Amino acid sequence: MRVVIKIGTSTLTHPTGLLNIRLVEKICKAISDLKNAGHEVILVSSGAIGMGVAKLGFSEKPDDVSSKQAAAAVGQCELMYVYDKLFGEYNHIVAQLLITGDDIENPVRHEKFKNTLSRLLELRAIPIINENDTVSTEEIVIGDNDTLGAIVAKSVNADLLLVISDIDGVYTSDPRVDKNAVLLREVNSLEISKYAVAGGSGTKFGTGGMVTKFQAAEICADFGCEMIIVNGKNPNNIYDAVEGKTVGTRFKVK
Ligand code: GLU
């Protein structure tokens, strides 16, 4: 199976912005094991800005663009250092790819990106992709890594986009405020397009970060790729999702 795995900042880091060592170690171990079982894995990892902010000692995420871009430059190094170290423990090679909206929009650059990705997969490396935050401007920004994950999944014709998050999946209402909220195990394609278009807080799935996840699911559904959201707190969820077991929320293609 060819799987694109997107990992969000809140999974990678503690609320302090510093690396969640225990959790990230477990996630890298599970992904290494998927590779050993013969799956092709591509990572889309957030965390550059968050980790850079913490490392530079800012008390909070700065508002100005150049400080954020500086933080991304620092945090991206830290991120790749950690991945190289942890995947290296299981004899896996990592490769960093930083892209911007331009690299998707421009057919020549997109083709180069796809060629490099498929060569890296042939070479059995784990491509690790993030937006090139240090040079992204408003005009060329992809914006969020859920969308980037879906774009990457489409570029490599993936079988699955696995979104590792800090929430168990999609609920009927916000589980942080409604104790009767029910976890939906499946979302069908009609629901995907309805909520991807509706966006914003108008949807009943309007918890933090859900809007971009629906938009990503719609991109995936359009080219026939399933997307699953799982909670990263239990790394066994990663195995279960790839093995087709019931876990998190599955966005159905048909
Ligand atoms: N590219 C951003 C970072 O690495 C994350 C964007 C996102 O998570 O949506 O900090």
PDB file of C-alpha atoms and ligand atoms in Angstrom:
ATOM      1  CA  MET A   1       0.000   0.000   0.000  1.00  0.00           C
ATOM      2  CA  ARG A   2       1.148   3.534  -0.725  1.00  0.00           C
ATOM      3  CA  VAL A   3       0.302   5.703   2.280  1.00  0.00           C
ATOM      4  CA  VAL A   4       0.731   9.420   2.866  1.00  0.00           C
ATOM      5  CA  ILE A   5       0.834  10.153   6.591  1.00  0.00           C
ATOM      6  CA  LYS A   6       0.222  13.692   7.799  1.00  0.00           C
ATOM      7  CA  ILE A   7       1.328  14.548  11.329  1.00  0.00           C
ATOM      8  CA  GLY A   8       0.150  17.744  12.970  1.00  0.00           C
ATOM      9  CA  THR A   9       2.054  20.067  15.299  1.00  0.00           C
ATOM     10  CA  SER A  10      -0.150  19.237  18.297  1.00  0.00           C
ATOM     11  CA  THR A  11       0.818  15.577  17.968  1.00  0.00           C
ATOM     12  CA  LEU A  12       4.527  16.267  17.591  1.00  0.00           C
ATOM     13  CA  THR A  13       4.890  18.757  20.410  1.00  0.00           C
ATOM     14  CA  HIS A  14       3.773  19.412  23.953  1.00  0.00           C
ATOM     15  CA  PRO A  15       1.799  22.600  24.609  1.00  0.00           C
ATOM     16  CA  THR A  16       5.214  24.150  25.421  1.00  0.00           C
ATOM     17  CA  GLY A  17       6.147  23.729  21.754  1.00  0.00           C
ATOM     18  CA  LEU A  18       8.924  21.296  22.653  1.00  0.00           C
ATOM     19  CA  LEU A  19       9.089  17.828  21.146  1.00  0.00           C
ATOM     20  CA  ASN A  20       6.841  15.141  22.616  1.00  0.00           C
ATOM     21  CA  ILE A  21       9.673  12.627  22.701  1.00  0.00           C
ATOM     22  CA  ARG A  22       7.717   9.607  23.941  1.00  0.00           C
ATOM     23  CA  LEU A  23       4.950   9.975  21.392  1.00  0.00           C
ATOM     24  CA  VAL A  24       7.145  10.843  18.412  1.00  0.00           C
ATOM     25  CA  GLU A  25       9.385   7.854  19.159  1.00  0.00           C
ATOM     26  CA  LYS A  26       6.369   5.542  19.108  1.00  0.00           C
ATOM     27  CA  ILE A  27       4.998   7.031  15.896  1.00  0.00           C
ATOM     28  CA  CYS A  28       8.368   6.716  14.125  1.00  0.00           C
ATOM     29  CA  LYS A  29       8.620   3.121  15.326  1.00  0.00           C
ATOM     30  CA  ALA A  30       5.162   2.272  13.931  1.00  0.00           C
ATOM     31  CA  ILE A  31       5.960   3.957  10.602  1.00  0.00           C
ATOM     32  CA  SER A  32       9.305   2.122  10.406  1.00  0.00           C
ATOM     33  CA  ASP A  33       7.429  -1.121  10.946  1.00  0.00           C
ATOM     34  CA  LEU A  34       4.967  -0.304   8.145  1.00  0.00           C
ATOM     35  CA  LYS A  35       7.977   0.214   5.890  1.00  0.00           C
ATOM     36  CA  ASN A  36       9.427  -3.119   6.991  1.00  0.00           C
ATOM     37  CA  ALA A  37       6.102  -4.768   6.181  1.00  0.00           C
ATOM     38  CA  GLY A  38       6.495  -3.523   2.609  1.00  0.00           C
ATOM     39  CA  HIS A  39       4.326  -0.418   2.557  1.00  0.00           C
ATOM     40  CA  GLU A  40       5.477   2.783   0.882  1.00  0.00           C
ATOM     41  CA  VAL A  41       5.237   5.724   3.250  1.00  0.00           C
ATOM     42  CA  ILE A  42       5.468   9.440   2.614  1.00  0.00           C
ATOM     43  CA  LEU A  43       5.305  11.797   5.566  1.00  0.00           C
ATOM     44  CA  VAL A  44       3.831  15.273   5.528  1.00  0.00           C
ATOM     45  CA  SER A  45       5.023  16.812   8.747  1.00  0.00           C
ATOM     46  CA  SER A  46       4.072  20.061  10.407  1.00  0.00           C
ATOM     47  CA  GLY A  47       5.877  21.366  13.457  1.00  0.00           C
ATOM     48  CA  ALA A  48       8.564  23.576  11.942  1.00  0.00           C
ATOM     49  CA  ILE A  49       7.167  26.880  13.175  1.00  0.00           C
ATOM     50  CA  GLY A  50       6.063  25.481  16.554  1.00  0.00           C
ATOM     51  CA  MET A  51       9.413  23.875  17.290  1.00  0.00           C
ATOM     52  CA  GLY A  52      11.346  26.896  16.048  1.00  0.00           C
ATOM     53  CA  VAL A  53       9.302  29.199  18.252  1.00  0.00           C
ATOM     54  CA  ALA A  54      10.098  27.048  21.286  1.00  0.00           C
ATOM     55  CA  LYS A  55      13.784  26.677  20.414  1.00  0.00           C
ATOM     56  CA  LEU A  56      14.255  30.400  19.884  1.00  0.00           C
ATOM     57  CA  GLY A  57      12.670  31.037  23.268  1.00  0.00           C
ATOM     58  CA  PHE A  58       9.721  33.136  22.064  1.00  0.00           C
ATOM     59  CA  SER A  59       7.036  33.158  24.748  1.00  0.00           C
ATOM     60  CA  GLU A  60       4.357  32.701  22.075  1.00  0.00           C
ATOM     61  CA  LYS A  61       4.008  32.355  18.318  1.00  0.00           C
ATOM     62  CA  PRO A  62       5.055  35.748  16.870  1.00  0.00           C
ATOM     63  CA  ASP A  63       2.628  37.665  14.667  1.00  0.00           C
ATOM     64  CA  ASP A  64       5.050  39.086  12.151  1.00  0.00           C
ATOM     65  CA  VAL A  65       5.772  37.054   9.066  1.00  0.00           C
ATOM     66  CA  SER A  66       9.577  37.288   9.146  1.00  0.00           C
ATOM     67  CA  SER A  67       9.750  35.983  12.739  1.00  0.00           C
ATOM     68  CA  LYS A  68       7.478  33.074  11.799  1.00  0.00           C
ATOM     69  CA  GLN A  69       9.598  32.347   8.730  1.00  0.00           C
ATOM     70  CA  ALA A  70      12.761  32.541  10.850  1.00  0.00           C
ATOM     71  CA  ALA A  71      11.179  30.158  13.371  1.00  0.00           C
ATOM     72  CA  ALA A  72      10.306  27.745  10.556  1.00  0.00           C
ATOM     73  CA  ALA A  73      13.924  27.777   9.365  1.00  0.00           C
ATOM     74  CA  VAL A  74      15.134  26.849  12.859  1.00  0.00           C
ATOM     75  CA  GLY A  75      12.357  24.357  13.604  1.00  0.00           C
ATOM     76  CA  GLN A  76      12.636  22.534  10.276  1.00  0.00           C
ATOM     77  CA  CYS A  77      16.257  21.616  11.101  1.00  0.00           C
ATOM     78  CA  GLU A  78      15.239  20.339  14.508  1.00  0.00           C
ATOM     79  CA  LEU A  79      12.386  18.343  12.978  1.00  0.00           C
ATOM     80  CA  MET A  80      14.598  16.646  10.398  1.00  0.00           C
ATOM     81  CA  TYR A  81      17.301  15.999  12.979  1.00  0.00           C
ATOM     82  CA  VAL A  82      14.729  14.155  15.103  1.00  0.00           C
ATOM     83  CA  TYR A  83      13.299  12.170  12.174  1.00  0.00           C
ATOM     84  CA  ASP A  84      16.739  11.256  10.874  1.00  0.00           C
ATOM     85  CA  LYS A  85      17.771  10.047  14.328  1.00  0.00           C
ATOM     86  CA  LEU A  86      14.584   8.075  15.075  1.00  0.00           C
ATOM     87  CA  PHE A  87      14.080   6.499  11.639  1.00  0.00           C
ATOM     88  CA  GLY A  88      17.827   5.866  11.487  1.00  0.00           C
ATOM     89  CA  GLU A  89      17.481   3.647  14.558  1.00  0.00           C
ATOM     90  CA  TYR A  90      15.395   1.315  12.396  1.00  0.00           C
ATOM     91  CA  ASN A  91      17.687   1.645   9.379  1.00  0.00           C
ATOM     92  CA  HIS A  92      15.423   3.882   7.356  1.00  0.00           C
ATOM     93  CA  ILE A  93      16.603   6.770   5.231  1.00  0.00           C
ATOM     94  CA  VAL A  94      14.796  10.092   5.385  1.00  0.00           C
ATOM     95  CA  ALA A  95      14.638  12.748   2.672  1.00  0.00           C
ATOM     96  CA  GLN A  96      13.461  16.327   3.094  1.00  0.00           C
ATOM     97  CA  LEU A  97      11.262  18.025   0.487  1.00  0.00           C
ATOM     98  CA  LEU A  98      10.104  21.591   1.081  1.00  0.00           C
ATOM     99  CA  ILE A  99       7.640  22.946  -1.448  1.00  0.00           C
ATOM    100  CA  THR A 100       5.460  25.974  -2.092  1.00  0.00           C
ATOM    101  CA  GLY A 101       2.249  26.552  -4.030  1.00  0.00           C
ATOM    102  CA  ASP A 102       4.392  27.356  -7.075  1.00  0.00           C
ATOM    103  CA  ASP A 103       5.727  23.830  -7.139  1.00  0.00           C
ATOM    104  CA  ILE A 104       2.170  22.521  -7.491  1.00  0.00           C
ATOM    105  CA  GLU A 105       0.814  25.161  -9.878  1.00  0.00           C
ATOM    106  CA  ASN A 106       3.725  25.137 -12.296  1.00  0.00           C
ATOM    107  CA  PRO A 107       3.463  21.929 -14.362  1.00  0.00           C
ATOM    108  CA  VAL A 108       7.224  21.645 -14.925  1.00  0.00           C
ATOM    109  CA  ARG A 109       8.053  22.030 -11.224  1.00  0.00           C
ATOM    110  CA  HIS A 110       5.198  19.706 -10.245  1.00  0.00           C
ATOM    111  CA  GLU A 111       6.524  17.064 -12.634  1.00  0.00           C
ATOM    112  CA  LYS A 112      10.026  17.365 -11.093  1.00  0.00           C
ATOM    113  CA  PHE A 113       8.517  17.039  -7.632  1.00  0.00           C
ATOM    114  CA  LYS A 114       6.606  13.891  -8.620  1.00  0.00           C
ATOM    115  CA  ASN A 115       9.685  12.392 -10.314  1.00  0.00           C
ATOM    116  CA  THR A 116      11.850  13.012  -7.260  1.00  0.00           C
ATOM    117  CA  LEU A 117       9.206  11.518  -4.983  1.00  0.00           C
ATOM    118  CA  SER A 118       8.869   8.363  -7.020  1.00  0.00           C
ATOM    119  CA  ARG A 119      12.670   7.982  -7.265  1.00  0.00           C
ATOM    120  CA  LEU A 120      12.913   8.337  -3.477  1.00  0.00           C
ATOM    121  CA  LEU A 121      10.279   5.622  -3.060  1.00  0.00           C
ATOM    122  CA  GLU A 122      12.201   3.357  -5.437  1.00  0.00           C
ATOM    123  CA  LEU A 123      15.274   3.999  -3.292  1.00  0.00           C
ATOM    124  CA  ARG A 124      13.192   2.954  -0.239  1.00  0.00           C
ATOM    125  CA  ALA A 125      13.634   6.324   1.485  1.00  0.00           C
ATOM    126  CA  ILE A 126      10.943   8.041   3.535  1.00  0.00           C
ATOM    127  CA  PRO A 127      10.192  11.394   1.887  1.00  0.00           C
ATOM    128  CA  ILE A 128       9.294  13.964   4.539  1.00  0.00           C
ATOM    129  CA  ILE A 129       7.453  16.941   3.126  1.00  0.00           C
ATOM    130  CA  ASN A 130       6.544  20.323   4.540  1.00  0.00           C
ATOM    131  CA  GLU A 131       5.653  23.642   3.049  1.00  0.00           C
ATOM    132  CA  ASN A 132       8.727  25.804   2.483  1.00  0.00           C
ATOM    133  CA  ASP A 133       7.524  28.277   5.081  1.00  0.00           C
ATOM    134  CA  THR A 134      10.633  30.451   4.904  1.00  0.00           C
ATOM    135  CA  VAL A 135       9.813  31.632   1.378  1.00  0.00           C
ATOM    136  CA  SER A 136       6.050  31.107   1.092  1.00  0.00           C
ATOM    137  CA  THR A 137       4.211  34.342   0.512  1.00  0.00           C
ATOM    138  CA  GLU A 138       0.507  35.010   0.516  1.00  0.00           C
ATOM    139  CA  GLU A 139       0.314  34.465  -3.242  1.00  0.00           C
ATOM    140  CA  ILE A 140       2.052  31.114  -3.395  1.00  0.00           C
ATOM    141  CA  VAL A 141       1.164  29.625  -0.041  1.00  0.00           C
ATOM    142  CA  ILE A 142      -0.463  26.195   0.161  1.00  0.00           C
ATOM    143  CA  GLY A 143      -1.564  27.242   3.611  1.00  0.00           C
ATOM    144  CA  ASP A 144      -2.112  24.160   5.717  1.00  0.00           C
ATOM    145  CA  ASN A 145      -0.687  20.697   5.855  1.00  0.00           C
ATOM    146  CA  ASP A 146      -4.033  18.859   5.589  1.00  0.00           C
ATOM    147  CA  THR A 147      -4.332  20.313   2.085  1.00  0.00           C
ATOM    148  CA  LEU A 148      -0.647  19.652   1.431  1.00  0.00           C
ATOM    149  CA  GLY A 149      -1.182  16.025   2.504  1.00  0.00           C
ATOM    150  CA  ALA A 150      -4.033  15.664   0.011  1.00  0.00           C
ATOM    151  CA  ILE A 151      -2.017  17.323  -2.770  1.00  0.00           C
ATOM    152  CA  VAL A 152       0.882  14.961  -2.085  1.00  0.00           C
ATOM    153  CA  ALA A 153      -1.475  11.946  -1.969  1.00  0.00           C
ATOM    154  CA  LYS A 154      -2.820  12.958  -5.361  1.00  0.00           C
ATOM    155  CA  SER A 155       0.673  13.583  -6.782  1.00  0.00           C
ATOM    156  CA  VAL A 156       1.774  10.029  -5.934  1.00  0.00           C
ATOM    157  CA  ASN A 157      -1.611   8.398  -6.503  1.00  0.00           C
ATOM    158  CA  ALA A 158      -1.688   7.140  -2.909  1.00  0.00           C
ATOM    159  CA  ASP A 159      -4.067   4.459  -1.651  1.00  0.00           C
ATOM    160  CA  LEU A 160      -4.602   6.242   1.645  1.00  0.00           C
ATOM    161  CA  LEU A 161      -4.087   9.606   3.305  1.00  0.00           C
ATOM    162  CA  LEU A 162      -3.730   9.003   7.024  1.00  0.00           C
ATOM    163  CA  VAL A 163      -4.132  12.167   9.069  1.00  0.00           C
ATOM    164  CA  ILE A 164      -2.653  11.808  12.534  1.00  0.00           C
ATOM    165  CA  SER A 165      -4.309  14.304  14.804  1.00  0.00           C
ATOM    166  CA  ASP A 166      -4.997  15.016  18.479  1.00  0.00           C
ATOM    167  CA  ILE A 167      -8.671  14.123  18.096  1.00  0.00           C
ATOM    168  CA  ASP A 168     -10.227  10.662  17.595  1.00  0.00           C
ATOM    169  CA  GLY A 169     -12.008  11.674  14.400  1.00  0.00           C
ATOM    170  CA  VAL A 170     -15.119  13.558  13.324  1.00  0.00           C
ATOM    171  CA  TYR A 171     -17.874  13.950  15.905  1.00  0.00           C
ATOM    172  CA  THR A 172     -21.540  14.840  15.558  1.00  0.00           C
ATOM    173  CA  SER A 173     -20.737  17.966  17.598  1.00  0.00           C
ATOM    174  CA  ASP A 174     -17.731  19.423  19.401  1.00  0.00           C
ATOM    175  CA  PRO A 175     -16.717  16.765  21.980  1.00  0.00           C
ATOM    176  CA  ARG A 176     -14.933  19.402  24.056  1.00  0.00           C
ATOM    177  CA  VAL A 177     -18.220  21.088  24.886  1.00  0.00           C
ATOM    178  CA  ASP A 178     -20.877  18.442  24.203  1.00  0.00           C
ATOM    179  CA  LYS A 179     -20.641  15.242  26.222  1.00  0.00           C
ATOM    180  CA  ASN A 180     -23.233  13.615  23.947  1.00  0.00           C
ATOM    181  CA  ALA A 181     -21.025  14.054  20.889  1.00  0.00           C
ATOM    182  CA  VAL A 182     -20.740  10.791  18.949  1.00  0.00           C
ATOM    183  CA  LEU A 183     -17.692   9.748  16.951  1.00  0.00           C
ATOM    184  CA  LEU A 184     -18.552   9.070  13.308  1.00  0.00           C
ATOM    185  CA  ARG A 185     -16.782   5.996  11.983  1.00  0.00           C
ATOM    186  CA  GLU A 186     -17.517   6.820   8.360  1.00  0.00           C
ATOM    187  CA  VAL A 187     -18.242   9.948   6.384  1.00  0.00           C
ATOM    188  CA  ASN A 188     -19.604   9.377   2.880  1.00  0.00           C
ATOM    189  CA  SER A 189     -18.637  11.341  -0.210  1.00  0.00           C
ATOM    190  CA  LEU A 190     -21.811  13.441  -0.205  1.00  0.00           C
ATOM    191  CA  GLU A 191     -21.128  14.564   3.355  1.00  0.00           C
ATOM    192  CA  ILE A 192     -17.511  15.298   2.474  1.00  0.00           C
ATOM    193  CA  SER A 193     -18.390  17.714  -0.311  1.00  0.00           C
ATOM    194  CA  LYS A 194     -21.199  19.309   1.695  1.00  0.00           C
ATOM    195  CA  TYR A 195     -18.968  20.139   4.660  1.00  0.00           C
ATOM    196  CA  ALA A 196     -15.856  20.934   2.617  1.00  0.00           C
ATOM    197  CA  VAL A 197     -17.834  23.612   0.802  1.00  0.00           C
ATOM    198  CA  ALA A 198     -19.732  24.859   3.859  1.00  0.00           C
ATOM    199  CA  GLY A 199     -16.474  25.336   5.801  1.00  0.00           C
ATOM    200  CA  GLY A 200     -16.163  27.706   8.751  1.00  0.00           C
ATOM    201  CA  SER A 201     -18.005  27.395  11.987  1.00  0.00           C
ATOM    202  CA  GLY A 202     -21.335  26.887  10.218  1.00  0.00           C
ATOM    203  CA  THR A 203     -20.799  23.147  10.093  1.00  0.00           C
ATOM    204  CA  LYS A 204     -21.588  20.765  12.883  1.00  0.00           C
ATOM    205  CA  PHE A 205     -18.053  19.462  12.426  1.00  0.00           C
ATOM    206  CA  GLY A 206     -16.616  22.913  12.949  1.00  0.00           C
ATOM    207  CA  THR A 207     -14.120  21.987  15.645  1.00  0.00           C
ATOM    208  CA  GLY A 208     -10.603  23.343  15.328  1.00  0.00           C
ATOM    209  CA  GLY A 209      -8.871  22.079  12.246  1.00  0.00           C
ATOM    210  CA  MET A 210     -11.840  20.090  10.891  1.00  0.00           C
ATOM    211  CA  VAL A 211     -12.529  22.456   8.012  1.00  0.00           C
ATOM    212  CA  THR A 212      -9.183  21.871   6.333  1.00  0.00           C
ATOM    213  CA  LYS A 213      -9.568  18.136   6.970  1.00  0.00           C
ATOM    214  CA  PHE A 214     -12.853  18.066   5.055  1.00  0.00           C
ATOM    215  CA  GLN A 215     -11.244  20.028   2.240  1.00  0.00           C
ATOM    216  CA  ALA A 216      -8.385  17.519   2.146  1.00  0.00           C
ATOM    217  CA  ALA A 217     -10.867  14.623   2.149  1.00  0.00           C
ATOM    218  CA  GLU A 218     -12.628  16.179  -0.807  1.00  0.00           C
ATOM    219  CA  ILE A 219      -9.406  16.427  -2.835  1.00  0.00           C
ATOM    220  CA  CYS A 220      -8.734  12.761  -1.991  1.00  0.00           C
ATOM    221  CA  ALA A 221     -12.277  11.610  -2.808  1.00  0.00           C
ATOM    222  CA  ASP A 222     -12.039  13.342  -6.194  1.00  0.00           C
ATOM    223  CA  PHE A 223      -9.214  11.069  -7.300  1.00  0.00           C
ATOM    224  CA  GLY A 224     -10.409   7.955  -5.470  1.00  0.00           C
ATOM    225  CA  CYS A 225      -8.214   7.922  -2.367  1.00  0.00           C
ATOM    226  CA  GLU A 226      -9.568   7.249   1.100  1.00  0.00           C
ATOM    227  CA  MET A 227      -8.623   9.446   4.002  1.00  0.00           C
ATOM    228  CA  ILE A 228      -8.678   8.407   7.649  1.00  0.00           C
ATOM    229  CA  ILE A 229      -8.262  10.641  10.696  1.00  0.00           C
ATOM    230  CA  VAL A 230      -6.831   8.911  13.758  1.00  0.00           C
ATOM    231  CA  ASN A 231      -5.658  10.045  17.146  1.00  0.00           C
ATOM    232  CA  GLY A 232      -1.861   9.911  17.348  1.00  0.00           C
ATOM    233  CA  LYS A 233      -1.942   9.359  21.103  1.00  0.00           C
ATOM    234  CA  ASN A 234      -2.290   5.643  20.418  1.00  0.00           C
ATOM    235  CA  PRO A 235       0.228   4.701  17.713  1.00  0.00           C
ATOM    236  CA  ASN A 236      -1.542   1.320  17.268  1.00  0.00           C
ATOM    237  CA  ASN A 237      -4.156   3.366  15.425  1.00  0.00           C
ATOM    238  CA  ILE A 238      -1.600   3.767  12.639  1.00  0.00           C
ATOM    239  CA  TYR A 239      -1.372  -0.009  12.137  1.00  0.00           C
ATOM    240  CA  ASP A 240      -5.143  -0.411  12.388  1.00  0.00           C
ATOM    241  CA  ALA A 241      -5.817   2.249   9.748  1.00  0.00           C
ATOM    242  CA  VAL A 242      -3.393   0.727   7.255  1.00  0.00           C
ATOM    243  CA  GLU A 243      -4.670  -2.796   7.983  1.00  0.00           C
ATOM    244  CA  GLY A 244      -8.245  -1.704   7.222  1.00  0.00           C
ATOM    245  CA  LYS A 245      -9.554  -2.110  10.772  1.00  0.00           C
ATOM    246  CA  THR A 246     -12.206   0.194  12.207  1.00  0.00           C
ATOM    247  CA  VAL A 247     -10.411   3.170  13.709  1.00  0.00           C
ATOM    248  CA  GLY A 248     -10.889   6.933  13.771  1.00  0.00           C
ATOM    249  CA  THR A 249     -13.062   8.356  10.991  1.00  0.00           C
ATOM    250  CA  ARG A 250     -12.845   6.978   7.480  1.00  0.00           C
ATOM    251  CA  PHE A 251     -13.820   9.272   4.598  1.00  0.00           C
ATOM    252  CA  LYS A 252     -15.350   6.954   2.041  1.00  0.00           C
ATOM    253  CA  VAL A 253     -14.707   7.435  -1.640  1.00  0.00           C
ATOM    254  CA  LYS A 254     -17.982   5.890  -2.853  1.00  0.00           C
TER     255      LYS A 254
HETATM  256  N1  GLU B   1       4.087  24.279   7.737  1.00  0.00           N
HETATM  257  C1  GLU B   1       3.720  24.567   9.102  1.00  0.00           C
HETATM  258  C2  GLU B   1       4.837  24.164  10.060  1.00  0.00           C
HETATM  259  O1  GLU B   1       5.600  23.261   9.764  1.00  0.00           O
HETATM  260  C3  GLU B   1       2.458  23.838   9.532  1.00  0.00           C
HETATM  261  C4  GLU B   1       1.206  24.131   8.784  1.00  0.00           C
HETATM  262  C5  GLU B   1       0.040  23.232   9.227  1.00  0.00           C
HETATM  263  O2  GLU B   1       0.225  22.419  10.129  1.00  0.00           O
HETATM  264  O3  GLU B   1      -1.025  23.305   8.670  1.00  0.00           O
HETATM  265  O4  GLU B   1       4.939  24.714  11.128  1.00  0.00           O
END
